[in-house]
C-alpha atoms as a PDB file:
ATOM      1  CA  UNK A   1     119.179 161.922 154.589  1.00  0.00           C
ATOM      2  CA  UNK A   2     122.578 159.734 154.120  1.00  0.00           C
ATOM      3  CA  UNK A   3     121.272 159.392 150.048  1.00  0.00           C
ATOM      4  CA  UNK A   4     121.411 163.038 149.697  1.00  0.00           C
ATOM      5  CA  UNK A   5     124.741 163.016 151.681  1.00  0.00           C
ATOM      6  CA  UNK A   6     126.351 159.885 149.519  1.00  0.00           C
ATOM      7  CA  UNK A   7     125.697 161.370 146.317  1.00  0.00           C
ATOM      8  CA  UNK A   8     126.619 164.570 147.229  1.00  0.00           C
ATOM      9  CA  UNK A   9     125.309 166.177 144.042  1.00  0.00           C
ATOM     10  CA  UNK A  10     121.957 166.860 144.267  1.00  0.00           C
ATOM     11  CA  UNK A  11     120.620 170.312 143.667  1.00  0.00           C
ATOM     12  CA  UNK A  12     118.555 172.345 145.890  1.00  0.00           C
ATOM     13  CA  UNK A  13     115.066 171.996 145.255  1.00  0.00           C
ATOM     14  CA  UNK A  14     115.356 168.005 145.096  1.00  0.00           C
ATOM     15  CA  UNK A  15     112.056 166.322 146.430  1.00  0.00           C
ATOM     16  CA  UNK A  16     112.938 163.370 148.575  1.00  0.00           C
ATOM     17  CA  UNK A  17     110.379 161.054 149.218  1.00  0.00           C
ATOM     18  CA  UNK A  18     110.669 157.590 151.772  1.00  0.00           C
ATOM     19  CA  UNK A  19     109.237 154.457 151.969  1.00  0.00           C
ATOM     20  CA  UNK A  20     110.347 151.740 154.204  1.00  0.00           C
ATOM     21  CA  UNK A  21     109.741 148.084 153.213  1.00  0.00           C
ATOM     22  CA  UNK A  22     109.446 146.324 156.358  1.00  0.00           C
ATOM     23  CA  UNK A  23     109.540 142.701 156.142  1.00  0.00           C
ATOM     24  CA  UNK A  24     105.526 142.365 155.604  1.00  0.00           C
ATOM     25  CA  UNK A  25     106.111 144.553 152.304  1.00  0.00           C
ATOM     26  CA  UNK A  26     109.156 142.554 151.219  1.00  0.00           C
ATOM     27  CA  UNK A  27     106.906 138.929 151.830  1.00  0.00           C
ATOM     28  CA  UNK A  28     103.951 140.524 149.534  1.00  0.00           C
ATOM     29  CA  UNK A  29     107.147 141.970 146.875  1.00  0.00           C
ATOM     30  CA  UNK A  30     108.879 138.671 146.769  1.00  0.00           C
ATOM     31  CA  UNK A  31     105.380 137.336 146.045  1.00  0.00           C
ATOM     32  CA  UNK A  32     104.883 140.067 143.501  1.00  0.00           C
ATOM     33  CA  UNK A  33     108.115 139.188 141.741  1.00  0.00           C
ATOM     34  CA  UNK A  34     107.587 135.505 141.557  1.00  0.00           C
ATOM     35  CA  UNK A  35     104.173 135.720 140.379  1.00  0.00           C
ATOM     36  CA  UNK A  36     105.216 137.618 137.486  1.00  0.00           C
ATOM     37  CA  UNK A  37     108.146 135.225 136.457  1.00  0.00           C
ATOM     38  CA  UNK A  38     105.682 132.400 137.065  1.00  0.00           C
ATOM     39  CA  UNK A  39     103.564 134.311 134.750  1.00  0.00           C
ATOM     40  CA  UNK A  40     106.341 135.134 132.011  1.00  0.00           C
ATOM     41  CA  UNK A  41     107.326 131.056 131.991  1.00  0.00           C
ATOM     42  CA  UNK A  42     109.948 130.560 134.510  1.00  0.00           C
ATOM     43  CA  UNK A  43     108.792 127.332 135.920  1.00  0.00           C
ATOM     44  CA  UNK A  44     111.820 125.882 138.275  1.00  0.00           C
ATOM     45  CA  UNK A  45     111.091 127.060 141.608  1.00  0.00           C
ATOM     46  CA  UNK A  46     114.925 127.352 142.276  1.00  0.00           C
ATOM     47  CA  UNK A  47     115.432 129.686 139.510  1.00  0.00           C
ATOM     48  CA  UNK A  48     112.587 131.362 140.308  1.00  0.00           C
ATOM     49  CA  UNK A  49     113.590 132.059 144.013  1.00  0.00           C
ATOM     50  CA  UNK A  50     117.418 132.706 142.864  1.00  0.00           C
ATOM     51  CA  UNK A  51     115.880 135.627 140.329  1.00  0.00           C
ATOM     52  CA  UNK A  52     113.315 137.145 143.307  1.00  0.00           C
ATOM     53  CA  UNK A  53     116.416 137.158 145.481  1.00  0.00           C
ATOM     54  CA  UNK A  54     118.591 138.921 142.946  1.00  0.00           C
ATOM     55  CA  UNK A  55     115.899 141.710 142.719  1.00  0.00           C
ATOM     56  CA  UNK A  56     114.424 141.697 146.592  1.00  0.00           C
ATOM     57  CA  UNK A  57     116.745 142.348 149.531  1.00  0.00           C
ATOM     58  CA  UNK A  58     115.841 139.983 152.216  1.00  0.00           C
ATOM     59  CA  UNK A  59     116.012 142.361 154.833  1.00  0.00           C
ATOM     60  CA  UNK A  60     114.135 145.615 155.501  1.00  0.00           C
ATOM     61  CA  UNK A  61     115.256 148.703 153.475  1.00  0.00           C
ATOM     62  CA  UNK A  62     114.284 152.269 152.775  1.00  0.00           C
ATOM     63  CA  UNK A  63     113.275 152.704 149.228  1.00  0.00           C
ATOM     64  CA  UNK A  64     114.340 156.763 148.529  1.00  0.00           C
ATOM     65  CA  UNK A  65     113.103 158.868 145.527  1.00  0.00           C
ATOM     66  CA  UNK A  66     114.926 162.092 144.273  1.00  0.00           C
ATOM     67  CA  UNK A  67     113.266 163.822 141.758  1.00  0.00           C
ATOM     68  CA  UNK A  68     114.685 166.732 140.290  1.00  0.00           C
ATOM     69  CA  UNK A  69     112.957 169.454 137.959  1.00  0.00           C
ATOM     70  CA  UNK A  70     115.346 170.278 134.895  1.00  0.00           C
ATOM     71  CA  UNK A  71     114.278 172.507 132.377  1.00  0.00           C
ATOM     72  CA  UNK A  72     115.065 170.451 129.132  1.00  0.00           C
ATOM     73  CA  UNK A  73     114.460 166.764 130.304  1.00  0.00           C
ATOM     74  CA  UNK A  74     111.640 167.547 132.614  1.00  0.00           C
ATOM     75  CA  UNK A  75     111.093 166.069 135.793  1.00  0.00           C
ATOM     76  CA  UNK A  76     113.770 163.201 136.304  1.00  0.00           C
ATOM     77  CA  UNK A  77     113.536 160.347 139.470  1.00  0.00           C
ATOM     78  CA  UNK A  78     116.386 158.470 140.731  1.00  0.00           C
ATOM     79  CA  UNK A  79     115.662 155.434 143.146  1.00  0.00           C
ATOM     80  CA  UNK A  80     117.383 153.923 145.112  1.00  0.00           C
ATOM     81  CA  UNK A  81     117.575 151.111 148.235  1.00  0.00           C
ATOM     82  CA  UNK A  82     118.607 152.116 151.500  1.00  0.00           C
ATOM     83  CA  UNK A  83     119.518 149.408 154.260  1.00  0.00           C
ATOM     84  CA  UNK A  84     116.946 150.307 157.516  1.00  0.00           C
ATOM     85  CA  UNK A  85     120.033 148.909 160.174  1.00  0.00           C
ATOM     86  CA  UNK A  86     122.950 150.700 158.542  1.00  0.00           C
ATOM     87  CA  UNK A  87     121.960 153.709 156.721  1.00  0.00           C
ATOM     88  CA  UNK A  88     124.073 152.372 153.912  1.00  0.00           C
ATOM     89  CA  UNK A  89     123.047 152.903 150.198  1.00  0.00           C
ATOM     90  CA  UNK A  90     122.587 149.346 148.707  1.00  0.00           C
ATOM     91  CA  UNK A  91     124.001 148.314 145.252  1.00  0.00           C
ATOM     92  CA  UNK A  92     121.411 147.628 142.164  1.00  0.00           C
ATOM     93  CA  UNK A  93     120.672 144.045 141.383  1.00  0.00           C
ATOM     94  CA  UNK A  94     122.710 143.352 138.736  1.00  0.00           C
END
């Protein structure tokens, strides 16, 4: 999987785990999101939009999950966004 091959450092053993979020899934998470800053008192629809599309890619995406088994720390899961066209691992929102 091009995760596994752009971080390079994940251990053997590493579950990997895939769902895509096809543009059906992104409506009802865009939803999701502005719901909940609706709910938390952002009012202005524009700033509510601009924060949903800071935190929701517009277009479809793979979202990965590595989780690792360490002795100390227990079980640890990284996430992270995957564009469907390119294979290319997508920044965080910021």
């Amino acid at each position: 999987m091009i995760v596994i091959e752009h971080f390079g450092d994940i251990q053997p053993g590493t579950k990997c785990s895939a769902v895509l979020f096809d543009r059906e899934r992104i409506r009802r998470e865009q939803e999701f999101h502005a719901q909940l800053y609706s709910e938390t008192g952002v009012n202005d629809p524009e700033i509510r939009r601009a924060m949903v599309a800071a935190n929701v890619p517009d277009d479809p995406y793979w979202l990965v999950s590595l989780k690792t088994a360490d002795g100390t720390t227990g079980e640890k899961t990284r996430l992270h966004r995957v564009d469907a066209r390119t294979g290319k691992v997508l920044p965080e929102p910021t």
